[in-house]
Amino acid sequence: MTDQYFYPNIWGRGILTSAEDILGEKGLNALLNLVGLAEYIGNHPTDNIQKAFPFEHVAKLQQGLYDMYGAKGARVFALRGGEETFQYSLAKYDKVQRAGRAAMGLGSFELRTRLGLQFFAKFFNSVSDQVVRITEDDTYYYWRIEICPMCWERHSDEPICHLGIGVLRAAAKWATDKTFRIQEIECIGMGGEACVYAMDKQPLD
Ligand SMILES: [Zn+2]
């Protein structure tokens, strides 16, 4: 079964809109034709939070960008798509935004960062079928996606879930107003158990 896991519609919409911002309408349509998703041409997912955008489609779009623009190009699209998707979510889940601010409170920087990550992991788990868990050691926070849409049924020699880096970067920036180095260090697409992002505990700025 490939149609049992879903992202909320607005995330699918965010991915398409951000691709269109860079590629233009024609470019996006070419991408949609290439990956067999012509159903979305002129018909983007509805602007709502219903869980109806299949993981399979997330993966196909990421793969299409990779096929058209190579690893580097795909990464640029995915980072931007991830950031836009996060911004869309904030706009849509207004209560979440306030709850997030309240949850993070006024503690130390490290505490706020940790609470922010935990908050977003819980949030993402509740609004989509993606499953995220947070762990940490002295140097890194680890954002572990155990059911991942980005590499869904894909195989690769390198990590390919760049969209998640964009989302995570935007979430960390929103929570702390800082930029962090984030790398995907393990990927289900490479045969890993989870897609794991290591985020430096020390921000870059
Ligand atoms: Zn993945």
CSV table of C-alpha atoms and ligand atoms in Angstrom, one decimal:
chain,number,residue,atom,x,y,z
A,1,MET,CA,0.0,0.0,0.0
A,2,THR,CA,1.4,3.4,-0.9
A,3,ASP,CA,-1.7,5.5,-0.2
A,4,GLN,CA,-2.0,5.1,3.5
A,5,TYR,CA,0.1,8.0,4.7
A,6,PHE,CA,-0.6,11.6,4.1
A,7,TYR,CA,0.6,15.2,4.6
A,8,PRO,CA,-2.0,17.9,5.2
A,9,ASN,CA,-3.1,19.5,2.0
A,10,ILE,CA,-1.4,22.8,2.8
A,11,TRP,CA,2.0,21.2,2.9
A,12,GLY,CA,1.4,19.7,-0.5
A,13,ARG,CA,0.3,23.1,-1.6
A,14,GLY,CA,3.4,24.7,-0.1
A,15,ILE,CA,5.7,22.3,-2.0
A,16,LEU,CA,4.0,23.1,-5.3
A,17,THR,CA,3.8,26.9,-4.7
A,18,SER,CA,7.5,27.2,-3.8
A,19,ALA,CA,8.5,25.1,-6.8
A,20,GLU,CA,6.3,27.4,-9.0
A,21,ASP,CA,8.0,30.5,-7.5
A,22,ILE,CA,11.3,29.3,-8.8
A,23,LEU,CA,10.3,27.4,-11.9
A,24,GLY,CA,7.4,29.5,-13.1
A,25,GLU,CA,4.1,28.0,-14.1
A,26,LYS,CA,5.4,26.2,-17.2
A,27,GLY,CA,8.3,24.7,-15.3
A,28,LEU,CA,6.1,23.4,-12.6
A,29,ASN,CA,3.7,21.9,-15.2
A,30,ALA,CA,6.7,20.2,-16.9
A,31,LEU,CA,7.7,18.8,-13.5
A,32,LEU,CA,4.2,17.6,-12.8
A,33,ASN,CA,4.0,15.9,-16.2
A,34,LEU,CA,7.4,14.3,-15.7
A,35,VAL,CA,6.4,12.7,-12.5
A,36,GLY,CA,2.9,11.6,-13.5
A,37,LEU,CA,1.1,14.1,-11.3
A,38,ALA,CA,-0.6,16.1,-14.1
A,39,GLU,CA,-3.8,16.0,-11.9
A,40,TYR,CA,-2.3,19.0,-10.0
A,41,ILE,CA,-1.8,21.2,-13.1
A,42,GLY,CA,-3.9,24.3,-12.5
A,43,ASN,CA,-5.4,22.4,-9.5
A,44,HIS,CA,-3.2,22.7,-6.5
A,45,PRO,CA,-4.2,21.0,-3.3
A,46,THR,CA,-6.8,22.9,-1.4
A,47,ASP,CA,-5.7,25.4,1.2
A,48,ASN,CA,-6.8,23.4,4.2
A,49,ILE,CA,-5.4,21.0,6.8
A,50,GLN,CA,-7.1,17.8,5.7
A,51,LYS,CA,-4.6,14.9,5.5
A,52,ALA,CA,-5.0,14.1,1.9
A,53,PHE,CA,-1.6,14.7,0.1
A,54,PRO,CA,-0.1,11.2,-0.2
A,55,PHE,CA,3.5,10.5,0.8
A,56,GLU,CA,4.0,9.0,-2.6
A,57,HIS,CA,3.4,12.4,-4.2
A,58,VAL,CA,5.8,14.1,-1.9
A,59,ALA,CA,8.5,11.6,-2.9
A,60,LYS,CA,7.7,11.8,-6.6
A,61,LEU,CA,8.0,15.6,-6.6
A,62,GLN,CA,11.4,15.4,-4.8
A,63,GLN,CA,12.5,12.7,-7.3
A,64,GLY,CA,11.4,14.8,-10.3
A,65,LEU,CA,13.3,17.9,-9.0
A,66,TYR,CA,16.3,15.6,-8.7
A,67,ASP,CA,15.9,14.2,-12.2
A,68,MET,CA,15.5,17.7,-13.7
A,69,TYR,CA,18.1,19.7,-11.7
A,70,GLY,CA,20.5,17.2,-10.1
A,71,ALA,CA,21.3,16.8,-6.5
A,72,LYS,CA,22.3,20.4,-6.0
A,73,GLY,CA,19.2,21.9,-7.7
A,74,ALA,CA,16.9,19.5,-5.9
A,75,ARG,CA,18.4,20.6,-2.6
A,76,VAL,CA,17.8,24.3,-3.3
A,77,PHE,CA,14.2,23.6,-4.2
A,78,ALA,CA,13.7,21.5,-1.2
A,79,LEU,CA,15.2,23.9,1.3
A,80,ARG,CA,13.0,26.7,0.0
A,81,GLY,CA,10.0,24.4,-0.2
A,82,GLY,CA,10.5,23.3,3.4
A,83,GLU,CA,10.8,26.9,4.7
A,84,GLU,CA,7.6,27.9,2.8
A,85,THR,CA,5.8,24.9,4.0
A,86,PHE,CA,6.6,25.8,7.6
A,87,GLN,CA,5.5,29.4,7.1
A,88,TYR,CA,2.2,28.2,5.6
A,89,SER,CA,1.7,26.0,8.6
A,90,LEU,CA,2.2,28.8,11.0
A,91,ALA,CA,-0.2,31.0,9.1
A,92,LYS,CA,-2.8,28.2,9.1
A,93,TYR,CA,-2.4,26.9,12.6
A,94,ASP,CA,-2.6,30.2,14.3
A,95,LYS,CA,-3.4,28.6,17.7
A,96,VAL,CA,-0.3,26.4,17.3
A,97,GLN,CA,1.8,29.5,16.9
A,98,ARG,CA,0.6,30.9,20.2
A,99,ALA,CA,0.8,27.6,22.0
A,100,GLY,CA,4.3,27.2,20.7
A,101,ARG,CA,5.4,30.6,22.1
A,102,ALA,CA,3.8,29.8,25.4
A,103,ALA,CA,5.5,26.4,25.6
A,104,MET,CA,8.9,27.8,25.0
A,105,GLY,CA,8.5,30.4,27.7
A,106,LEU,CA,11.5,32.4,28.9
A,107,GLY,CA,14.0,29.7,29.9
A,108,SER,CA,17.6,29.5,28.8
A,109,PHE,CA,18.5,29.4,25.1
A,110,GLU,CA,19.2,25.7,25.3
A,111,LEU,CA,15.9,25.0,27.0
A,112,ARG,CA,13.9,27.0,24.5
A,113,THR,CA,15.6,25.3,21.6
A,114,ARG,CA,14.8,21.8,23.1
A,115,LEU,CA,11.2,22.7,23.9
A,116,GLY,CA,10.8,24.2,20.5
A,117,LEU,CA,12.0,21.0,18.8
A,118,GLN,CA,9.8,18.9,21.0
A,119,PHE,CA,6.9,21.1,20.3
A,120,PHE,CA,7.3,21.0,16.6
A,121,ALA,CA,7.8,17.2,16.6
A,122,LYS,CA,4.6,16.8,18.4
A,123,PHE,CA,2.8,19.2,16.1
A,124,PHE,CA,4.1,17.6,12.9
A,125,ASN,CA,3.1,14.2,14.2
A,126,SER,CA,-0.4,15.3,15.0
A,127,VAL,CA,-1.1,17.1,11.7
A,128,SER,CA,0.6,14.6,9.3
A,129,ASP,CA,1.3,10.9,9.2
A,130,GLN,CA,5.0,11.6,9.3
A,131,VAL,CA,6.5,10.3,12.6
A,132,VAL,CA,9.3,12.3,14.2
A,133,ARG,CA,11.2,11.7,17.5
A,134,ILE,CA,13.8,13.9,19.1
A,135,THR,CA,16.9,12.7,20.8
A,136,GLU,CA,20.2,14.4,21.7
A,137,ASP,CA,23.8,14.1,22.9
A,138,ASP,CA,26.3,16.8,24.0
A,139,THR,CA,26.8,18.2,20.5
A,140,TYR,CA,23.6,17.6,18.6
A,141,TYR,CA,19.9,17.4,18.6
A,142,TYR,CA,18.7,14.6,16.5
A,143,TRP,CA,15.4,14.9,14.6
A,144,ARG,CA,14.5,11.3,13.6
A,145,ILE,CA,11.8,10.8,11.0
A,146,GLU,CA,10.7,7.2,11.4
A,147,ILE,CA,8.1,7.3,8.6
A,148,CYS,CA,9.3,9.6,6.0
A,149,PRO,CA,7.5,10.9,2.9
A,150,MET,CA,10.5,12.5,1.2
A,151,CYS,CA,12.3,9.3,0.4
A,152,TRP,CA,9.2,7.1,0.3
A,153,GLU,CA,10.0,4.1,-1.9
A,154,ARG,CA,13.1,5.8,-3.2
A,155,HIS,CA,16.7,4.5,-3.2
A,156,SER,CA,19.8,6.6,-3.2
A,157,ASP,CA,23.5,6.6,-2.4
A,158,GLU,CA,23.3,9.9,-0.5
A,159,PRO,CA,20.8,11.5,1.9
A,160,ILE,CA,17.8,12.9,-0.1
A,161,CYS,CA,15.4,14.3,2.4
A,162,HIS,CA,16.4,18.0,2.0
A,163,LEU,CA,12.8,19.3,2.4
A,164,GLY,CA,13.1,18.3,6.1
A,165,ILE,CA,16.1,20.5,6.5
A,166,GLY,CA,14.2,23.5,5.2
A,167,VAL,CA,11.3,22.8,7.6
A,168,LEU,CA,13.6,22.3,10.5
A,169,ARG,CA,15.7,25.3,9.8
A,170,ALA,CA,12.6,27.5,9.6
A,171,ALA,CA,11.2,26.0,12.8
A,172,ALA,CA,14.5,26.5,14.7
A,173,LYS,CA,14.7,30.1,13.4
A,174,TRP,CA,11.2,30.8,14.4
A,175,ALA,CA,11.7,29.3,17.9
A,176,THR,CA,15.0,31.0,18.7
A,177,ASP,CA,15.7,33.6,16.0
A,178,LYS,CA,19.0,31.8,15.3
A,179,THR,CA,20.3,29.8,12.4
A,180,PHE,CA,21.6,26.3,13.0
A,181,ARG,CA,23.7,23.9,11.0
A,182,ILE,CA,21.6,20.9,10.1
A,183,GLN,CA,22.7,17.9,8.2
A,184,GLU,CA,20.9,14.7,7.3
A,185,ILE,CA,23.2,11.9,8.6
A,186,GLU,CA,21.1,8.9,8.0
A,187,CYS,CA,18.4,8.3,5.4
A,188,ILE,CA,15.8,5.5,4.9
A,189,GLY,CA,16.4,6.0,1.1
A,190,MET,CA,20.0,4.7,1.7
A,191,GLY,CA,18.8,1.8,3.8
A,192,GLY,CA,18.9,3.5,7.1
A,193,GLU,CA,16.4,2.8,9.9
A,194,ALA,CA,15.2,6.4,10.0
A,195,CYS,CA,15.9,9.7,8.3
A,196,VAL,CA,18.0,11.5,10.9
A,197,TYR,CA,19.0,15.1,11.0
A,198,ALA,CA,21.8,16.3,13.2
A,199,MET,CA,21.3,19.9,14.4
A,200,ASP,CA,24.3,21.6,16.1
A,201,LYS,CA,23.4,22.7,19.6
A,202,GLN,CA,25.4,25.9,19.0
A,203,PRO,CA,23.8,28.3,16.5
A,204,LEU,CA,25.8,29.8,13.7
A,205,ASP,CA,24.9,33.4,14.5
B,1,ZN,ZN,13.6,10.3,4.2
